[in-house]
Coordinates of C-alpha atoms in Angstrom, one line a residue:
M270 CA 108.4 84.5 61.5
P271 CA 107.5 85.2 65.1
K272 CA 109.8 83.7 67.7
D273 CA 107.2 82.6 70.2
R274 CA 105.1 79.5 68.7
T275 CA 101.6 78.6 69.9
K276 CA 101.5 76.0 72.5
D277 CA 99.8 72.5 71.9
T278 CA 96.1 72.0 73.8
P279 CA 96.8 69.6 76.4
K280 CA 94.9 66.3 76.2
P281 CA 92.5 64.9 78.7
P282 CA 93.5 62.2 80.8
L283 CA 93.1 58.7 79.9
W284 CA 90.4 57.6 82.3
K285 CA 88.2 60.8 81.0
R286 CA 88.5 59.5 77.4
T287 CA 87.6 55.9 78.5
V288 CA 84.6 56.9 80.2
R289 CA 83.3 59.1 77.4
G290 CA 83.7 55.9 74.9
I291 CA 81.7 53.8 77.1
V292 CA 78.9 56.5 77.3
T293 CA 79.0 56.8 73.5
L294 CA 78.8 52.7 72.6
T295 CA 75.7 52.4 75.4
G296 CA 73.9 55.4 73.6
T297 CA 74.2 53.6 70.3
A298 CA 73.1 50.5 71.3
S299 CA 70.2 52.0 73.2
V300 CA 69.0 53.6 70.0
I301 CA 69.6 50.2 67.9
A302 CA 67.7 48.3 70.4
I303 CA 64.8 50.8 70.7
A304 CA 64.6 50.6 66.7
A305 CA 64.6 46.8 66.6
G306 CA 61.8 46.6 69.3
A307 CA 59.8 49.2 67.4
V308 CA 60.1 46.9 63.9
W309 CA 59.1 43.9 65.9
I310 CA 56.4 45.4 67.5
G311 CA 55.3 46.7 64.3
S312 CA 55.6 43.3 62.6
A313 CA 53.7 41.6 65.1
T314 CA 50.9 44.0 64.9
L315 CA 50.6 43.4 61.1
A316 CA 50.5 39.7 61.6
T317 CA 47.9 39.9 64.0
R318 CA 45.9 42.1 61.7
A319 CA 46.6 39.8 58.6
A320 CA 45.5 36.9 60.9
A321 CA 42.3 38.4 61.5
V322 CA 41.4 39.0 57.9
D323 CA 40.0 35.8 56.1
A324 CA 41.9 34.2 53.7
P325 CA 40.6 34.5 49.6
P326 CA 39.1 31.4 48.5
P327 CA 41.2 29.1 46.1
A328 CA 41.1 29.6 42.6
P329 CA 38.3 27.3 40.8
I330 CA 40.2 24.3 39.0
S331 CA 39.8 25.0 35.2
T332 CA 38.5 22.4 32.9
V333 CA 40.0 21.7 29.4
S334 CA 39.4 19.4 26.6
A335 CA 42.1 17.0 25.9
I336 CA 43.5 14.6 23.1
R337 CA 45.7 11.6 23.2
V338 CA 48.7 11.5 20.9
T339 CA 50.7 8.5 20.0
P340 CA 54.3 8.5 18.7
A341 CA 55.0 7.6 15.0
D342 CA 58.1 6.4 13.3
S343 CA 57.5 8.0 9.9
M344 CA 55.4 11.1 8.5
T345 CA 53.6 11.7 5.3
V346 CA 54.9 14.5 2.9
T347 CA 52.6 16.2 0.4
R348 CA 54.0 18.1 -2.4
A349 CA 52.0 20.1 -5.0
F350 CA 52.7 21.0 -8.5
H351 CA 50.6 22.6 -11.1
G352 CA 49.8 21.3 -14.6
Q353 CA 47.1 20.9 -17.2
V354 CA 45.0 18.4 -18.4
E355 CA 45.1 17.0 -22.0
A356 CA 43.3 14.5 -24.3
A357 CA 45.4 11.1 -24.9
Q358 CA 44.9 11.8 -28.4
T359 CA 43.3 14.9 -30.1
V360 CA 43.2 15.3 -33.9
A361 CA 41.7 18.1 -36.2
L362 CA 40.1 16.3 -39.1
S363 CA 40.2 17.6 -42.4
F364 CA 39.8 16.6 -46.2
E365 CA 42.6 15.8 -48.6
Q366 CA 40.5 16.8 -51.4
R367 CA 38.6 19.8 -52.6
G368 CA 34.8 20.0 -53.0
R369 CA 31.3 21.0 -51.5
L370 CA 30.6 19.3 -48.3
N371 CA 27.4 17.3 -48.7
V372 CA 26.9 15.5 -45.4
L373 CA 28.1 16.4 -41.6
E374 CA 26.4 13.6 -39.4
V375 CA 27.9 14.4 -36.1
D376 CA 27.6 17.5 -33.9
E377 CA 29.9 19.1 -31.0
G378 CA 29.7 16.6 -28.0
N379 CA 28.7 13.4 -29.9
R380 CA 30.4 10.1 -29.4
V381 CA 31.8 8.2 -32.5
K382 CA 33.3 5.1 -33.1
A383 CA 36.4 4.3 -34.9
G384 CA 35.8 4.1 -38.7
Q385 CA 32.6 6.0 -38.3
V386 CA 31.7 7.9 -41.6
L387 CA 31.6 11.6 -40.2
A388 CA 31.2 13.7 -43.2
K389 CA 31.0 13.5 -47.1
L390 CA 31.9 15.7 -49.9
D391 CA 30.2 16.0 -53.5
T392 CA 31.6 13.0 -55.6
R393 CA 29.8 13.6 -58.6
I394 CA 32.7 14.9 -60.7
L395 CA 35.0 12.0 -59.6
M396 CA 32.3 9.4 -60.3
A397 CA 32.0 10.6 -63.9
E398 CA 35.8 10.5 -64.2
R399 CA 35.5 6.7 -62.9
S400 CA 33.0 6.1 -65.3
R401 CA 34.7 7.6 -68.1
L402 CA 38.2 5.6 -67.3
V403 CA 35.9 2.2 -66.8
A404 CA 34.5 2.7 -70.6
S405 CA 37.9 3.5 -71.8
R406 CA 39.4 0.5 -70.2
D407 CA 36.3 -1.6 -71.8
A408 CA 37.2 -0.5 -75.1
L409 CA 40.8 -1.2 -74.7
E410 CA 40.1 -4.7 -73.6
A411 CA 37.9 -5.2 -76.6
Q412 CA 40.8 -4.3 -78.7
A413 CA 43.2 -6.4 -77.0
E414 CA 40.9 -9.3 -77.2
L415 CA 40.6 -8.6 -81.0
S416 CA 44.6 -8.5 -81.1
R417 CA 44.8 -11.6 -79.2
R418 CA 42.7 -13.5 -81.7
T419 CA 44.5 -11.9 -84.6
T420 CA 48.0 -13.0 -83.0
D421 CA 46.6 -16.6 -82.7
R422 CA 45.4 -16.8 -86.3
Q423 CA 48.9 -15.4 -87.6
K424 CA 50.7 -17.9 -85.5
E425 CA 48.4 -20.5 -87.1
L426 CA 49.0 -19.1 -90.7
R427 CA 52.7 -19.1 -90.1
N428 CA 53.0 -22.5 -89.2
R429 CA 51.1 -23.5 -92.6
G430 CA 53.5 -21.2 -94.3
F431 CA 50.8 -18.7 -95.4
A432 CA 52.1 -15.7 -93.1
S433 CA 55.4 -14.4 -92.2
D434 CA 57.0 -13.6 -89.0
Q435 CA 56.8 -10.0 -89.3
A436 CA 53.0 -10.2 -89.4
V437 CA 53.0 -12.4 -86.1
D438 CA 55.3 -10.0 -84.1
N439 CA 53.1 -6.8 -85.5
T440 CA 50.0 -8.5 -83.8
A441 CA 52.0 -9.6 -80.7
L442 CA 53.5 -6.1 -80.1
N443 CA 50.1 -4.5 -80.9
L444 CA 48.6 -6.5 -78.1
A445 CA 51.2 -5.6 -75.6
A446 CA 50.8 -2.1 -76.4
L447 CA 47.0 -2.4 -75.7
Q448 CA 47.8 -4.3 -72.3
A449 CA 49.9 -1.5 -71.4
Q450 CA 47.1 1.0 -72.0
I451 CA 44.7 -1.0 -69.9
A452 CA 47.4 -1.1 -67.2
E453 CA 47.5 2.7 -67.3
V454 CA 43.8 3.0 -67.3
D455 CA 43.6 0.6 -64.3
A456 CA 46.1 2.8 -62.3
A457 CA 43.9 5.9 -63.3
I458 CA 41.0 4.2 -61.9
T459 CA 42.7 3.2 -58.6
Q460 CA 43.8 7.1 -58.3
V461 CA 40.0 8.1 -58.7
E462 CA 38.8 5.5 -56.3
V463 CA 41.5 6.9 -53.8
Q464 CA 40.2 10.3 -54.5
L465 CA 36.7 8.9 -53.7
S466 CA 37.7 7.4 -50.6
Q467 CA 39.5 10.6 -49.4
T468 CA 35.7 12.5 -49.9
E469 CA 34.6 10.6 -46.5
L470 CA 35.8 11.8 -43.4
L471 CA 36.1 8.8 -41.1
A472 CA 36.8 8.7 -36.9
P473 CA 40.5 7.6 -36.5
F474 CA 39.5 6.4 -32.9
D475 CA 36.5 6.2 -30.5
G476 CA 36.2 9.7 -29.2
I477 CA 34.1 12.7 -28.7
V478 CA 33.5 15.5 -31.1
G479 CA 34.9 18.9 -30.1
A480 CA 34.8 21.7 -32.2
R481 CA 32.7 21.9 -35.4
N482 CA 34.0 24.6 -37.7
V483 CA 31.9 24.2 -40.8
D484 CA 28.2 23.2 -42.0
P485 CA 26.9 21.4 -45.0
G486 CA 27.1 23.3 -48.2
A487 CA 30.5 25.0 -47.4
I488 CA 33.1 24.6 -50.1
M489 CA 36.0 22.8 -48.7
S490 CA 39.7 23.4 -49.6
V491 CA 42.4 20.8 -48.9
G492 CA 43.5 20.7 -45.2
A493 CA 40.7 22.9 -44.0
P494 CA 39.4 21.7 -40.3
V495 CA 36.1 20.2 -40.3
L496 CA 35.9 18.4 -36.9
D497 CA 38.0 18.1 -33.5
I498 CA 38.0 14.6 -32.2
R499 CA 39.2 13.8 -28.6
E500 CA 39.9 10.1 -27.7
E501 CA 37.5 8.8 -25.1
T502 CA 40.0 7.5 -22.6
A503 CA 41.5 8.4 -19.5
P504 CA 42.9 12.2 -19.9
I505 CA 46.5 12.9 -19.5
F506 CA 47.6 15.2 -16.6
R507 CA 50.9 17.0 -17.7
V508 CA 53.0 18.6 -14.9
G509 CA 56.6 19.9 -14.5
I510 CA 58.5 18.2 -11.5
D511 CA 61.6 18.8 -9.8
P512 CA 64.2 16.5 -11.5
K513 CA 65.4 15.6 -7.8
L514 CA 61.9 14.0 -7.3
A515 CA 61.8 12.1 -10.4
Q516 CA 62.8 8.8 -8.9
K517 CA 60.4 9.1 -6.3
V518 CA 57.3 9.8 -8.4
Q519 CA 56.8 6.2 -9.6
D520 CA 56.4 4.6 -5.9
T521 CA 54.3 7.5 -4.5
T522 CA 50.3 7.8 -4.7
A523 CA 49.3 10.8 -6.7
V524 CA 46.2 12.7 -6.4
V525 CA 45.0 15.5 -9.0
T526 CA 42.7 18.5 -7.9
L527 CA 40.6 20.0 -10.6
D528 CA 38.1 22.8 -9.6
G529 CA 37.9 21.4 -6.0
V530 CA 37.4 17.7 -7.0
E531 CA 40.2 15.2 -6.3
Y532 CA 40.9 12.4 -8.7
D533 CA 43.3 9.6 -8.2
A534 CA 46.1 9.7 -11.1
R535 CA 48.3 6.9 -12.1
F536 CA 51.9 7.6 -13.3
V537 CA 52.5 7.0 -16.9
G538 CA 55.9 8.3 -17.5
F539 CA 58.4 11.0 -18.2
R540 CA 59.6 13.0 -21.0
P541 CA 63.3 12.4 -21.6
D542 CA 64.2 16.1 -21.8
L543 CA 64.3 18.9 -19.3
D544 CA 62.0 21.9 -19.8
A545 CA 64.1 24.7 -20.9
Q546 CA 62.5 27.3 -19.2
T547 CA 61.5 25.9 -15.8
R548 CA 64.2 23.4 -15.6
T549 CA 61.9 20.8 -14.6
R550 CA 61.0 17.1 -15.9
T551 CA 57.5 16.6 -17.6
A552 CA 55.7 13.9 -15.8
L553 CA 52.6 12.5 -17.4
F554 CA 49.9 11.0 -15.2
E555 CA 46.5 9.1 -16.2
I556 CA 43.4 10.4 -14.5
E557 CA 40.8 7.9 -14.0
T558 CA 37.5 9.8 -14.7
D559 CA 34.8 10.3 -17.3
D560 CA 34.2 13.9 -16.5
P561 CA 35.1 16.4 -19.1
V562 CA 38.2 17.8 -17.7
Y563 CA 40.1 18.2 -20.9
L564 CA 42.4 21.5 -20.8
A565 CA 41.6 22.0 -17.0
S566 CA 44.3 23.6 -15.1
G567 CA 44.9 21.7 -11.6
T568 CA 47.2 20.9 -9.0
L569 CA 49.1 17.4 -8.4
R570 CA 49.6 16.1 -5.0
L571 CA 52.3 13.4 -4.5
H572 CA 52.0 11.7 -1.0
S573 CA 55.2 10.1 0.2
Q574 CA 56.6 8.7 3.6
I575 CA 59.6 9.7 5.2
D576 CA 61.2 7.9 8.2
Q577 CA 61.1 10.3 11.3
N578 CA 60.0 10.0 14.9
G579 CA 57.4 12.3 16.1
Y580 CA 53.9 13.0 17.0
S581 CA 51.0 14.6 14.7
V582 CA 49.3 17.4 16.8
P583 CA 46.9 19.9 15.9
L584 CA 48.2 23.0 14.7
R585 CA 46.1 25.1 17.0
A586 CA 47.8 23.5 19.8
L587 CA 51.2 25.1 19.1
Q588 CA 52.4 28.1 21.3
D589 CA 55.2 30.3 20.5
G590 CA 58.4 29.0 22.8
V591 CA 61.8 30.4 22.8
R592 CA 64.8 30.1 20.5
G593 CA 62.5 29.5 17.5
L594 CA 60.9 26.4 19.2
W595 CA 57.2 25.7 19.8
T596 CA 55.4 24.3 23.0
V597 CA 52.5 22.2 23.7
M598 CA 50.6 21.9 27.0
V599 CA 50.9 18.3 28.2
L600 CA 48.6 16.9 31.0
N601 CA 50.3 14.7 33.8
P602 CA 47.7 12.9 35.7
E603 CA 47.2 13.3 39.6
E604 CA 44.5 12.0 42.0
D605 CA 41.2 12.8 41.9
D606 CA 40.9 12.7 38.1
L607 CA 42.8 15.9 38.2
Y608 CA 45.9 16.6 35.7
T609 CA 48.8 19.3 36.1
A610 CA 49.7 21.2 33.0
K611 CA 53.1 21.3 31.8
A612 CA 54.8 23.1 28.6
A613 CA 56.8 20.7 26.4
A614 CA 59.2 22.1 23.8
V615 CA 58.8 20.7 20.4
E616 CA 60.2 21.4 16.8
V617 CA 57.8 21.5 13.9
L618 CA 58.9 19.2 11.1
Q619 CA 56.0 19.0 8.9
V620 CA 52.6 21.2 8.3
E621 CA 49.7 19.9 6.4
D622 CA 46.0 20.2 6.7
G623 CA 45.7 21.9 10.1
M624 CA 48.0 19.1 11.4
A625 CA 51.8 19.4 12.6
F626 CA 54.2 16.5 12.8
V627 CA 56.6 17.6 15.8
R628 CA 59.5 16.1 17.9
G629 CA 60.6 17.1 21.1
T630 CA 60.3 16.4 24.7
L631 CA 57.0 14.5 24.4
Q632 CA 57.3 10.9 25.5
G633 CA 55.1 8.0 25.0
D634 CA 51.3 8.3 24.8
T635 CA 50.4 11.4 26.3
M636 CA 47.5 13.9 26.5
I637 CA 47.9 17.2 25.2
V638 CA 45.6 20.4 25.4
P639 CA 44.2 21.3 21.7
D640 CA 42.5 24.4 22.3
G641 CA 42.9 27.4 24.7
T642 CA 46.1 27.1 25.7
H643 CA 46.7 30.6 26.3
R644 CA 44.6 30.1 29.6
L645 CA 47.3 27.9 31.1
V646 CA 50.7 28.0 32.5
S647 CA 52.8 25.4 33.6
G648 CA 51.8 24.0 37.0
D649 CA 48.0 24.9 36.7
R650 CA 45.7 21.8 38.0
V651 CA 43.1 21.0 35.7
R652 CA 40.1 18.8 35.0
V653 CA 39.6 16.9 31.7
V654 CA 36.3 17.1 30.0
G655 CA 35.6 15.6 26.5
A656 CA 38.9 13.7 25.9
E657 CA 39.5 12.2 22.7

């Protein structure tokens, strides 16, 4: 290493360093002051120019329609179930005897009374058999009368000692045999009369003729269907209902809709079992109508009341809110018939027929905007026209 080291540069005196610092601070402060002055002058110039321009006209006050909603302490819930209409009683009539169909006095759609004769079979063979049996009975009755008189004579002769007991017994037993034969013939005649009664088809109840399956002249076999009769009473609507609602069905008002037409329905009863496929209880309702609705499919609507405070508002008045809530636009009154719009958060409890039952920040009787809520924001001043 070199023996001589470089000597340090001597520092300037203290007074020189002090003067230099003061000059530097003064220059910096001057630059800042000049810049601040320039900013102030620019701002003043812009403000002066802005003041010289006319202010835009105020936004026109919107006009809206409004409705007044009132709080309620309950809501109506409607549930729908699909089912089918069937007659209270339906029967397919047929003969219990074979034969030719001679008379068929009704046609499809005819109304009939209970006990009315609807159809008849050819009865000539049965009538001939009945005549034969009646003649046979008359012959036996004549023989029985002869045996009766003979028995009386034999008894008189026995009492006088001219006839034996054996002769009396023979005539008495012969009379008993003849009486037994007469009873047998009477039974045969009764059987033929029953068969004759079965050649007439009678209406079992008041009703309407459904299907007519045959025409006069047809050879009928036992059990072959001739006519369908439906009872002319209120039709029955059969529908499966959730077992949890079974207890409420009896106390609610039921309405059945068939082909767009609503009918009042009266609860009749439940079947005691559960449907194996749908796991529902079958409920029966009586429809109060004379319209031909048999075998029609329809919808049962059950209306029930649930205790719940809230408001009924038009569905179109709802707007999307935050966190799954909805909002409605509420109008708060001000001076000069003006209102201020304010969004109120609500929760939808039930939706039915274009109306929503809601609860939320609504209080007391209030006015809401049912239409055009997308044109308003909270704080807008509006004028109400067409308030309901």
